[in-house]
Amino acid sequence: MIKKVYKVTPLIVALALLGACATVKKAPPPPPPKKPSAATLQAIRDAKTAIAKAEQVGCNVTSEQAEVSQAEAQAKIPNNQKAQSLADSARTAADQCANRYWLRKARADLAKIRQYTNLNSSERASLRTGRSDINSGKGKAAYDVLSALLSELQAARTTYTVVRGDNLWNIAGKHSVYRDPFEWPLIYRSNASKIHDPDLIYPNEELRIILNPVKSAVRSAKHYAKTRGPWQHGQALSKDHAWLASQQGSKI
């Protein structure tokens, strides 16, 4: 009886060991680390772009940069909702600061543009667009339109070739010039280097015409034209030279 048990025991042990080995399973590999969503990464990029633009125009972006750092930390967890909220907050604050800067610039250009006269239909349309953008709070768009318009007005020049029978009075009254003969002193000012006596001009002379003179120059020119006296060669020459000297340093 003892021998029988002795023979069976190794078999039982072997089977037990085999069963134990069969039930052992390998541990599953750890799940891959979670990554922030594409929307989160884009929100952080947008915030950094807005901050860079705001910094270029002199905004203090210290708090916005801190928010972006917090957003990046949350993105690593990842806590997408919190990260996006922080990034959006930083972007909005940076955009608002930059927009205030551009609105100030646009309003300054608008004030300068209001000094100019004789705007054509295209220039008036640009002016309306710029005003509308300011009223809508679109600072950069308003500045882009108004700064371009201001540069255009400042540079607007043309030439007029004198023909027989011309004088500054009738040239100024032409539709292609000022449409007002009383503005002839503007032509005199613009061509002082070649016109010694405004009562005396010559055929084929090329006269420079400032297309958009400023209002103050127009007022001064019209006042002088109305008080100068008769159009007779040499009779008002000393007055002409005195008026011309009084205009030095002022814009046309």
XYZ file of N, CA and C in Angstrom:
756
model
N 0.837 -1.212 0.000
C 0.000 0.000 0.000
C 0.859 1.243 0.000
N 1.927 1.194 0.748
C 2.838 2.348 0.814
C 3.516 2.549 -0.514
N 3.909 1.489 -1.192
C 4.554 1.591 -2.493
C 3.629 2.199 -3.508
N 2.371 1.882 -3.462
C 1.402 2.405 -4.428
C 1.257 3.903 -4.287
N 1.184 4.353 -3.072
C 1.078 5.793 -2.827
C 2.333 6.494 -3.296
N 3.463 5.879 -3.071
C 4.751 6.451 -3.452
C 4.836 6.638 -4.946
N 4.272 5.724 -5.728
C 4.327 5.832 -7.181
C 3.372 6.876 -7.721
N 2.244 7.038 -7.066
C 1.226 7.979 -7.569
C 1.607 9.415 -7.249
N 2.271 9.625 -6.157
C 2.555 10.990 -5.684
C 3.324 11.830 -6.692
N 4.386 11.347 -7.328
C 5.090 12.179 -8.332
C 4.191 12.592 -9.470
N 3.297 11.700 -9.872
C 2.385 12.039 -10.963
C 1.455 13.158 -10.556
N 0.968 13.067 -9.323
C 0.059 14.122 -8.837
C 0.789 15.453 -8.753
N 2.010 15.411 -8.263
C 2.805 16.650 -8.136
C 3.072 17.248 -9.497
N 3.415 16.382 -10.462
C 3.711 16.880 -11.813
C 2.496 17.514 -12.438
N 1.342 16.847 -12.249
C 0.110 17.410 -12.810
C -0.237 18.735 -12.148
N -0.002 18.808 -10.856
C -0.297 20.053 -10.134
C 0.583 21.183 -10.631
N 1.859 20.872 -10.831
C 2.783 21.899 -11.332
C 2.408 22.339 -12.736
N 2.024 21.359 -13.557
C 1.628 21.683 -14.931
C 0.398 22.565 -14.944
N -0.537 22.288 -14.062
C -1.747 23.111 -13.987
C -1.441 24.518 -13.525
N -0.510 24.594 -12.568
C -0.146 25.924 -12.066
C 0.501 26.747 -13.156
N 1.362 26.079 -13.929
C 2.024 26.809 -15.022
C 1.026 27.250 -16.071
N 0.027 26.418 -16.309
C -0.951 26.740 -17.348
C -1.804 27.934 -16.972
N -1.989 28.191 -15.670
C -2.863 29.294 -15.257
C -2.121 30.625 -15.129
N -0.783 30.638 -15.200
C -0.023 31.891 -15.092
C -0.136 32.655 -16.406
N -0.547 33.913 -16.356
C -0.686 34.752 -17.548
C 0.268 35.936 -17.465
N 0.750 36.361 -18.626
C 1.611 37.536 -18.668
C 0.797 38.795 -18.401
N 1.403 39.745 -17.681
C 0.726 41.021 -17.419
C 0.596 41.804 -18.725
N -0.552 42.435 -18.981
C -0.720 43.213 -20.230
C 0.229 44.404 -20.242
N 0.676 44.818 -21.426
C 1.574 45.985 -21.495
C 0.852 47.237 -21.025
N 1.582 48.181 -20.467
C 0.924 49.414 -20.003
C 0.338 50.184 -21.187
N -0.791 50.832 -20.989
C -1.403 51.586 -22.096
C -0.487 52.738 -22.512
N -0.496 53.090 -23.794
C 0.341 54.217 -24.239
C -0.100 55.504 -23.551
N 0.836 56.402 -23.285
C 0.460 57.655 -22.606
C -0.514 58.465 -23.458
N -1.463 59.073 -22.804
C -2.447 59.881 -23.519
C -1.799 61.174 -24.021
N -2.260 61.641 -25.160
C -1.726 62.858 -25.753
C -2.805 63.937 -25.777
N -2.385 65.211 -25.747
C -3.385 66.284 -25.854
C -4.044 66.246 -27.226
N -5.259 66.719 -27.281
C -5.997 66.701 -28.541
C -5.421 67.729 -29.513
N -5.754 67.533 -30.783
C -5.306 68.479 -31.813
C -5.865 69.874 -31.541
N -7.088 69.934 -31.037
C -7.701 71.234 -30.731
C -6.939 71.958 -29.627
N -6.470 71.192 -28.642
C -5.694 71.794 -27.553
C -4.378 72.363 -28.071
N -3.688 71.575 -28.876
C -2.411 72.039 -29.427
C -2.600 73.278 -30.303
N -3.690 73.304 -31.081
C -3.956 74.465 -31.934
C -4.271 75.696 -31.094
N -5.023 75.508 -30.014
C -5.359 76.630 -29.136
C -4.096 77.239 -28.528
N -3.148 76.397 -28.160
C -1.887 76.892 -27.591
C -1.075 77.632 -28.653
N -1.044 77.088 -29.869
C -0.324 77.779 -30.953
C -0.949 79.139 -31.248
N -2.272 79.186 -31.291
C -2.962 80.451 -31.559
C -2.665 81.480 -30.469
N -2.625 81.024 -29.235
C -2.331 81.935 -28.126
C -0.918 82.495 -28.248
N 0.032 81.649 -28.591
C 1.417 82.113 -28.733
C 1.547 83.118 -29.876
N 0.828 82.880 -30.967
C 0.864 83.821 -32.096
C 0.292 85.172 -31.695
N -0.836 85.159 -30.999
C -1.468 86.405 -30.560
C -0.566 87.161 -29.593
N 0.089 86.440 -28.707
C 0.990 87.073 -27.737
C 2.171 87.722 -28.449
N 2.721 87.034 -29.446
C 3.857 87.596 -30.190
C 3.459 88.891 -30.895
N 2.268 88.914 -31.487
C 1.801 90.120 -32.177
C 1.553 91.255 -31.186
N 0.994 90.924 -30.042
C 0.734 91.949 -29.031
C 2.038 92.514 -28.482
N 3.014 91.648 -28.309
C 4.310 92.092 -27.789
C 4.991 93.036 -28.776
N 4.801 92.795 -30.067
C 5.415 93.641 -31.093
C 4.907 95.079 -31.046
N 3.681 95.268 -30.576
C 3.126 96.626 -30.525
C 3.203 97.223 -29.123
N 4.000 96.600 -28.256
C 4.265 97.195 -26.956
C 3.383 96.749 -25.815
N 2.593 95.714 -26.006
C 1.738 95.228 -24.921
C 2.568 94.463 -23.883
N 2.180 94.599 -22.627
C 2.771 93.797 -21.557
C 2.036 92.461 -21.522
N 2.719 91.401 -21.918
C 2.061 90.102 -22.080
C 2.534 89.088 -21.033
N 3.038 89.573 -19.916
C 3.562 88.666 -18.888
C 2.500 87.697 -18.391
N 1.320 88.214 -18.079
C 0.267 87.339 -17.546
C -0.222 86.362 -18.609
N -0.261 86.799 -19.860
C -0.708 85.913 -20.937
C 0.308 84.785 -21.169
N 1.590 85.119 -21.074
C 2.617 84.082 -21.215
C 2.519 83.059 -20.085
N 2.206 83.528 -18.884
C 2.045 82.614 -17.749
C 0.858 81.677 -17.981
N -0.219 82.218 -18.540
C -1.390 81.377 -18.824
C -1.062 80.304 -19.853
N -0.274 80.649 -20.853
C 0.104 79.660 -21.863
C 0.964 78.563 -21.235
N 1.858 78.938 -20.330
C 2.671 77.929 -19.634
C 1.780 76.979 -18.838
N 0.765 77.521 -18.186
C -0.186 76.685 -17.450
C -0.963 75.780 -18.409
N -1.317 76.332 -19.569
C -2.046 75.533 -20.563
C -1.189 74.367 -21.043
N 0.089 74.617 -21.265
C 0.985 73.545 -21.711
C 1.122 72.470 -20.634
N 1.156 72.880 -19.374
C 1.242 71.906 -18.276
C -0.020 71.051 -18.224
N -1.173 71.674 -18.406
C -2.430 70.929 -18.398
C -2.528 69.999 -19.609
N -1.930 70.405 -20.719
C -1.974 69.576 -21.927
C -1.174 68.293 -21.754
N -0.175 68.298 -20.897
C 0.651 67.111 -20.688
C -0.072 66.044 -19.874
N -1.101 66.424 -19.118
C -1.766 65.453 -18.226
C -2.459 64.324 -18.994
N -3.297 64.502 -20.015
C -3.741 65.799 -20.533
C -5.128 66.169 -19.998
N -5.267 67.433 -19.649
C -6.578 67.982 -19.294
C -6.936 68.971 -20.406
N -7.536 68.446 -21.463
C -7.763 69.250 -22.661
C -8.670 70.449 -22.401
N -9.704 70.234 -21.639
C -10.657 71.321 -21.394
C -9.984 72.483 -20.672
N -9.227 72.183 -19.634
C -8.542 73.226 -18.875
C -7.465 73.890 -19.721
N -6.727 73.087 -20.482
C -5.655 73.636 -21.318
C -6.218 74.594 -22.360
N -7.305 74.199 -23.002
C -7.910 75.062 -24.021
C -8.467 76.339 -23.402
N -9.052 76.224 -22.238
C -9.605 77.400 -21.562
C -8.506 78.414 -21.242
N -7.384 77.934 -20.737
C -6.264 78.825 -20.414
C -5.684 79.458 -21.677
N -5.517 78.649 -22.718
C -4.954 79.169 -23.968
C -5.884 80.203 -24.600
N -7.176 79.916 -24.599
C -8.144 80.858 -25.174
C -8.168 82.170 -24.397
N -8.052 82.082 -23.092
C -8.031 83.288 -22.257
C -6.814 84.146 -22.581
N -5.654 83.512 -22.736
C -4.428 84.247 -23.062
C -4.524 84.889 -24.441
N -5.057 84.135 -25.406
C -5.190 84.673 -26.764
C -6.137 85.868 -26.796
N -7.264 85.755 -26.109
C -8.242 86.848 -26.103
C -7.651 88.118 -25.500
N -6.953 87.973 -24.380
C -6.357 89.146 -23.731
C -5.301 89.793 -24.623
N -4.486 88.978 -25.277
C -3.450 89.518 -26.169
C -4.082 90.211 -27.373
N -5.108 89.587 -27.947
C -5.800 90.191 -29.093
C -6.418 91.536 -28.719
N -7.006 91.610 -27.543
C -7.652 92.850 -27.110
C -6.637 93.977 -26.932
N -5.488 93.659 -26.361
C -4.453 94.675 -26.173
C -3.946 95.174 -27.524
N -3.666 94.247 -28.438
C -3.191 94.643 -29.764
C -4.256 95.446 -30.502
N -5.510 95.067 -30.348
C -6.592 95.776 -31.037
C -6.718 97.214 -30.540
N -6.546 97.413 -29.238
C -6.589 98.784 -28.702
C -5.476 99.636 -29.309
N -4.323 99.036 -29.488
C -3.199 99.762 -30.111
C -3.556 100.179 -31.536
N -4.074 99.244 -32.327
C -4.391 99.552 -33.724
C -5.545 100.540 -33.835
N -6.480 100.488 -32.897
C -7.564 101.473 -32.913
C -7.024 102.878 -32.660
N -6.078 103.009 -31.735
C -5.472 104.325 -31.492
C -4.772 104.832 -32.744
N -4.030 103.954 -33.411
C -3.334 104.342 -34.639
C -4.326 104.731 -35.736
N -5.391 103.970 -35.855
C -6.389 104.247 -36.892
C -7.071 105.587 -36.641
N -7.413 105.866 -35.387
C -8.063 107.145 -35.066
C -7.123 108.321 -35.319
N -5.845 108.131 -35.051
C -4.874 109.196 -35.318
C -4.782 109.481 -36.812
N -4.771 108.436 -37.631
C -4.732 108.633 -39.081
C -6.028 109.260 -39.586
N -7.144 108.871 -38.988
C -8.426 109.453 -39.385
C -8.431 110.960 -39.130
N -7.882 111.379 -38.003
C -7.815 112.811 -37.694
C -6.974 113.550 -38.730
N -5.894 112.928 -39.187
C -5.052 113.561 -40.212
C -5.773 113.621 -41.555
N -6.477 112.550 -41.889
C -7.186 112.497 -43.170
C -8.251 113.583 -43.245
N -8.865 113.881 -42.121
C -9.915 114.903 -42.106
C -9.391 116.289 -42.475
N -8.088 116.467 -42.464
C -7.511 117.754 -42.843
C -7.477 117.947 -44.357
N -7.596 116.848 -45.109
C -7.414 116.925 -46.557
C -8.726 117.229 -47.279
N -8.582 117.852 -48.445
C -9.743 118.220 -49.258
C -9.682 117.497 -50.599
N -10.764 117.653 -51.369
C -10.829 117.154 -52.753
C -10.678 115.641 -52.868
N -11.198 114.891 -51.916
C -11.126 113.440 -52.027
C -12.020 112.970 -53.174
N -11.506 112.040 -53.973
C -12.321 111.503 -55.058
C -13.223 110.386 -54.526
N -14.018 109.794 -55.408
C -15.002 108.801 -54.962
C -14.335 107.576 -54.341
N -13.219 107.137 -54.908
C -12.519 105.977 -54.359
C -11.949 106.286 -52.979
N -11.400 107.478 -52.829
C -10.835 107.875 -51.533
C -11.931 108.023 -50.484
N -13.073 108.555 -50.889
C -14.188 108.680 -49.937
C -14.702 107.304 -49.515
N -14.691 106.349 -50.452
C -15.120 104.985 -50.114
C -14.167 104.359 -49.095
N -12.874 104.572 -49.279
C -11.896 104.052 -48.312
C -12.095 104.700 -46.949
N -12.399 105.983 -46.954
C -12.638 106.687 -45.693
C -13.846 106.107 -44.966
N -14.907 105.827 -45.707
C -16.100 105.225 -45.087
C -15.786 103.846 -44.519
N -15.010 103.071 -45.258
C -14.644 101.735 -44.781
C -13.834 101.822 -43.496
N -12.871 102.731 -43.465
C -12.051 102.891 -42.268
C -12.873 103.316 -41.064
N -13.787 104.249 -41.272
C -14.658 104.684 -40.170
C -15.519 103.535 -39.674
N -16.062 102.764 -40.613
C -16.912 101.635 -40.232
C -16.127 100.610 -39.423
N -14.892 100.346 -39.833
C -14.063 99.388 -39.096
C -13.759 99.898 -37.684
N -13.525 101.195 -37.548
C -13.297 101.762 -36.212
C -14.539 101.582 -35.349
N -15.691 101.912 -35.908
C -16.940 101.787 -35.148
C -17.236 100.343 -34.768
N -16.747 99.402 -35.591
C -16.958 97.976 -35.307
C -15.871 97.400 -34.411
N -14.899 98.229 -34.041
C -13.823 97.760 -33.173
C -12.779 96.926 -33.873
N -12.681 97.039 -35.200
C -11.695 96.269 -35.965
C -10.447 97.124 -36.153
N -9.606 97.140 -35.124
C -8.476 98.055 -35.108
C -7.496 97.876 -36.250
N -7.020 96.651 -36.466
C -6.002 96.423 -37.502
C -6.574 96.673 -38.888
N -7.794 96.235 -39.133
C -8.414 96.453 -40.442
C -8.582 97.945 -40.710
N -9.023 98.689 -39.690
C -9.201 100.135 -39.844
C -7.874 100.817 -40.124
N -6.850 100.419 -39.392
C -5.534 101.041 -39.591
C -5.000 100.756 -40.990
N -5.139 99.527 -41.453
C -4.628 99.173 -42.782
C -5.277 100.041 -43.864
N -6.588 100.242 -43.761
C -7.301 101.039 -44.764
C -6.918 102.514 -44.664
N -6.940 103.052 -43.448
C -6.735 104.492 -43.273
C -5.280 104.900 -43.467
N -4.346 104.054 -43.065
C -2.937 104.405 -43.277
C -2.609 104.423 -44.766
N -3.194 103.484 -45.516
C -2.987 103.471 -46.969
C -3.608 104.711 -47.609
N -4.792 105.091 -47.144
C -5.454 106.283 -47.674
C -4.653 107.536 -47.354
N -4.147 107.637 -46.140
C -3.356 108.808 -45.754
C -2.113 108.937 -46.628
N -1.431 107.836 -46.850
C -0.245 107.864 -47.713
C -0.612 108.298 -49.129
N -1.754 107.831 -49.594
C -2.217 108.196 -50.941
C -2.494 109.693 -51.035
N -3.150 110.241 -50.031
C -3.471 111.670 -50.044
C -2.209 112.524 -49.952
N -1.269 112.088 -49.139
C -0.034 112.853 -48.972
C 0.803 112.875 -50.248
N 0.684 111.820 -51.029
C 1.519 111.711 -52.233
C 0.806 112.140 -53.513
N -0.465 112.505 -53.413
C -1.261 112.787 -54.617
C -0.771 114.057 -55.315
N -0.182 113.875 -56.469
C 0.356 114.983 -57.256
C -0.005 114.770 -58.719
N -0.063 115.854 -59.453
C -0.182 115.774 -60.899
C 0.493 117.007 -61.480
N 0.545 117.095 -62.783
C 1.128 118.272 -63.431
C 0.135 118.850 -64.428
N 0.279 120.125 -64.659
C -0.556 120.811 -65.646
C 0.370 121.592 -66.571
N 0.157 121.426 -67.873
C 0.960 122.142 -68.865
C 0.228 123.409 -69.288
N 0.874 124.529 -69.098
C 0.269 125.829 -69.412
C 0.105 125.971 -70.927
N -1.056 126.458 -71.333
C -1.305 126.772 -72.744
C -1.544 128.270 -72.874
N -1.477 128.750 -74.104
C -1.667 130.174 -74.347
C -3.046 130.613 -73.830
N -3.068 131.731 -73.143
C -4.312 132.258 -72.595
C -4.580 131.834 -71.163
N -3.766 130.917 -70.630
C -3.955 130.459 -69.248
C -3.492 131.510 -68.246
N -4.090 131.458 -67.076
C -3.571 132.154 -65.901
C -3.895 131.279 -64.696
N -3.306 131.596 -63.562
C -3.507 130.741 -62.392
C -4.972 130.691 -61.973
N -5.685 131.773 -62.192
C -7.107 131.833 -61.843
C -7.898 130.771 -62.594
N -7.763 130.755 -63.942
C -8.588 129.787 -64.680
C -8.064 128.357 -64.552
N -6.754 128.195 -64.316
C -6.238 126.836 -64.087
C -6.828 126.258 -62.803
N -6.830 127.052 -61.734
C -7.375 126.575 -60.457
C -8.853 126.241 -60.568
N -9.570 126.926 -61.457
C -11.002 126.684 -61.598
C -11.352 125.463 -62.413
N -10.374 124.850 -63.074
C -10.659 123.681 -63.900
C -11.100 122.499 -63.038
N -11.974 121.680 -63.610
C -12.503 120.527 -62.876
C -11.394 119.544 -62.517
N -10.375 119.441 -63.355
C -9.286 118.497 -63.105
C -8.284 119.024 -62.085
N -8.454 120.291 -61.676
C -7.527 120.870 -60.694
C -8.297 121.070 -59.382
N -8.757 122.306 -59.091
C -9.428 122.542 -57.808
C -10.908 122.893 -57.929
N -11.353 123.166 -59.147
C -12.755 123.533 -59.381
C -13.147 124.815 -58.643
N -12.154 125.586 -58.252
C -12.405 126.848 -57.553
C -11.270 127.817 -57.894
N -11.536 128.846 -58.687
C -10.461 129.761 -59.094
C -9.810 130.487 -57.924
N -10.534 130.651 -56.808
C -9.957 131.342 -55.654
C -8.838 130.537 -54.977
N -8.637 129.318 -55.415
C -7.558 128.507 -54.847
C -6.262 128.624 -55.653
N -6.181 129.593 -56.564
C -4.974 129.747 -57.379
C -3.698 129.938 -56.549
N -3.741 130.572 -55.352
C -2.489 130.699 -54.597
C -1.852 129.356 -54.229
N -2.651 128.287 -54.193
C -2.073 126.965 -53.932
C -1.108 126.569 -55.049
N -1.479 126.884 -56.283
C -0.594 126.579 -57.415
C 0.658 127.447 -57.329
N 0.467 128.690 -56.963
C 1.606 129.599 -56.788
C 2.569 129.044 -55.742
N 2.044 128.599 -54.610
C 2.894 128.035 -53.555
C 3.633 126.794 -54.032
N 2.939 125.924 -54.741
C 3.537 124.660 -55.174
C 4.602 124.852 -56.239
N 4.599 126.015 -56.882
C 5.536 126.262 -57.983
C 6.324 127.552 -57.766
N 6.564 127.890 -56.502
C 7.242 129.150 -56.183
C 8.637 129.224 -56.781
N 9.263 128.073 -57.002
C 10.623 128.092 -57.550
C 10.648 128.510 -59.018
N 9.514 128.398 -59.726
C 9.496 128.757 -61.145
C 8.560 129.924 -61.460
N 7.668 130.274 -60.535
C 6.767 131.410 -60.764
C 7.228 132.573 -59.893
N 7.813 133.569 -60.526
C 8.231 134.761 -59.781
C 7.050 135.697 -59.566
N 6.255 135.841 -60.609
C 5.090 136.726 -60.560
C 3.864 135.904 -60.936
N 2.917 135.700 -60.010
C 1.742 134.879 -60.332
C 0.859 135.472 -61.431
N 1.079 136.731 -61.786
C 0.346 137.317 -62.908
C 0.972 136.955 -64.241
N 2.111 136.262 -64.199
C 2.851 136.032 -65.433
C 3.336 134.584 -65.496
N 2.653 133.766 -66.295
C 3.093 132.392 -66.552
C 3.200 132.205 -68.058
N 3.885 131.152 -68.485
C 4.228 131.003 -69.896
C 3.741 129.670 -70.453
N 3.367 129.662 -71.741
C 2.959 128.402 -72.381
C 4.054 127.345 -72.269
N 3.602 126.098 -72.124
C 4.460 124.908 -72.028
C 5.146 124.755 -70.669
N 4.912 125.668 -69.748
C 5.426 125.456 -68.394
C 4.693 124.281 -67.747
N 5.436 123.459 -67.023
C 4.848 122.339 -66.287
C 4.646 122.773 -64.838
N 3.399 122.877 -64.439
C 3.092 123.294 -63.076
C 2.710 122.083 -62.229
N 3.240 122.034 -61.036
C 2.908 120.945 -60.114
C 1.607 121.285 -59.399
N 0.715 120.300 -59.331
C -0.579 120.485 -58.674
C -0.680 119.514 -57.499
N -0.877 120.041 -56.303
C -1.152 119.213 -55.120
C -2.642 118.891 -55.150
N -2.984 117.628 -55.356
C -4.382 117.273 -55.591
C -5.254 117.363 -54.344
N -4.678 117.112 -53.185
C -5.474 117.094 -51.951
C -4.879 118.038 -50.910
N -4.954 119.343 -51.148
C -4.397 120.285 -50.166
C -5.156 120.211 -48.849
N -4.470 120.542 -47.765
C -5.121 120.501 -46.455
C -6.026 121.723 -46.295
N -6.990 121.602 -45.408
C -8.007 122.640 -45.250
C -7.408 123.980 -44.837
N -6.405 123.948 -43.966
C -5.811 125.204 -43.514
C -5.142 125.936 -44.670
N -4.490 125.193 -45.576
C -3.853 125.813 -46.736
C -4.899 126.388 -47.684
N -6.002 125.682 -47.848
C -7.078 126.161 -48.724
C -7.679 127.443 -48.166
N -7.925 127.480 -46.864
C -8.500 128.689 -46.252
C -7.574 129.888 -46.443
N -6.290 129.676 -46.209
C -5.332 130.771 -46.356
C -5.261 131.248 -47.801
N -5.236 130.293 -48.740
C -5.147 130.646 -50.156
C -6.373 131.432 -50.610
N -7.540 130.987 -50.224
C -8.771 131.662 -50.661
C -8.888 133.052 -50.035
N -8.474 133.162 -48.791
C -8.517 134.477 -48.152
C -7.578 135.443 -48.864
N -6.392 134.965 -49.203
C -5.450 135.846 -49.893
C -5.969 136.215 -51.282
N -6.523 135.228 -51.994
C -7.027 135.499 -53.344
C -8.124 136.561 -53.327
N -8.929 136.576 -52.280
C -10.050 137.516 -52.207
C -9.624 138.902 -51.724
N -8.430 139.006 -51.172
C -7.990 140.304 -50.635
C -6.755 140.845 -51.350
N -6.255 140.125 -52.330
C -4.998 140.496 -52.990
C -5.099 141.784 -53.781
N -6.165 141.930 -54.508
C -6.276 143.107 -55.371
C -6.319 142.719 -56.837
N -6.195 143.693 -57.750
C -6.375 143.448 -59.185
C -5.261 142.600 -59.785
N -5.634 141.915 -60.897
C -4.668 141.103 -61.634
C -3.958 141.996 -62.648
N -2.945 142.663 -62.209
C -2.138 143.487 -63.111
C -0.672 143.190 -62.854
N 0.054 142.973 -63.940
C 1.443 142.537 -63.854
C 2.273 143.449 -62.954
N 2.862 142.862 -61.915
C 3.768 143.574 -61.034
C 3.112 144.398 -59.953
N 1.802 144.645 -60.048
C 1.163 145.572 -59.115
C 1.068 144.993 -57.702
N 0.841 143.685 -57.601
C 0.691 143.065 -56.276
C 1.880 142.179 -55.937
N 2.980 142.350 -56.647
C 4.099 141.426 -56.502
C 4.655 141.395 -55.078
N 4.810 142.557 -54.464
C 5.358 142.584 -53.104
C 4.412 141.886 -52.123
N 3.109 142.058 -52.325
C 2.139 141.369 -51.469
C 2.210 139.856 -51.686
N 2.380 139.458 -52.959
C 2.474 138.028 -53.265
C 3.662 137.397 -52.545
N 4.798 138.068 -52.612
C 6.002 137.525 -51.983
C 5.858 137.492 -50.456
N 5.208 138.501 -49.905
C 5.002 138.527 -48.454
C 4.081 137.388 -48.025
N 3.016 137.169 -48.794
C 2.107 136.065 -48.458
C 2.823 134.731 -48.572
N 3.602 134.572 -49.635
C 4.331 133.322 -49.839
C 5.277 133.056 -48.671
N 5.963 134.096 -48.210
C 6.880 133.936 -47.078
C 6.128 133.540 -45.814
N 4.908 134.049 -45.674
C 4.125 133.735 -44.467
C 3.678 132.280 -44.424
N 3.718 131.606 -45.564
C 3.257 130.218 -45.632
C 4.378 129.201 -45.433
N 5.599 129.671 -45.328
C 6.719 128.741 -45.185
C 6.570 127.908 -43.911
N 6.825 126.632 -44.059
C 6.742 125.720 -42.915
C 5.373 125.116 -42.698
N 4.369 125.608 -43.407
C 3.021 125.044 -43.260
C 2.743 124.074 -44.399
N 1.839 123.140 -44.151
C 1.512 122.127 -45.150
C 0.623 122.713 -46.234
N 0.749 122.124 -47.415
C -0.184 122.460 -48.496
C -1.228 121.354 -48.569
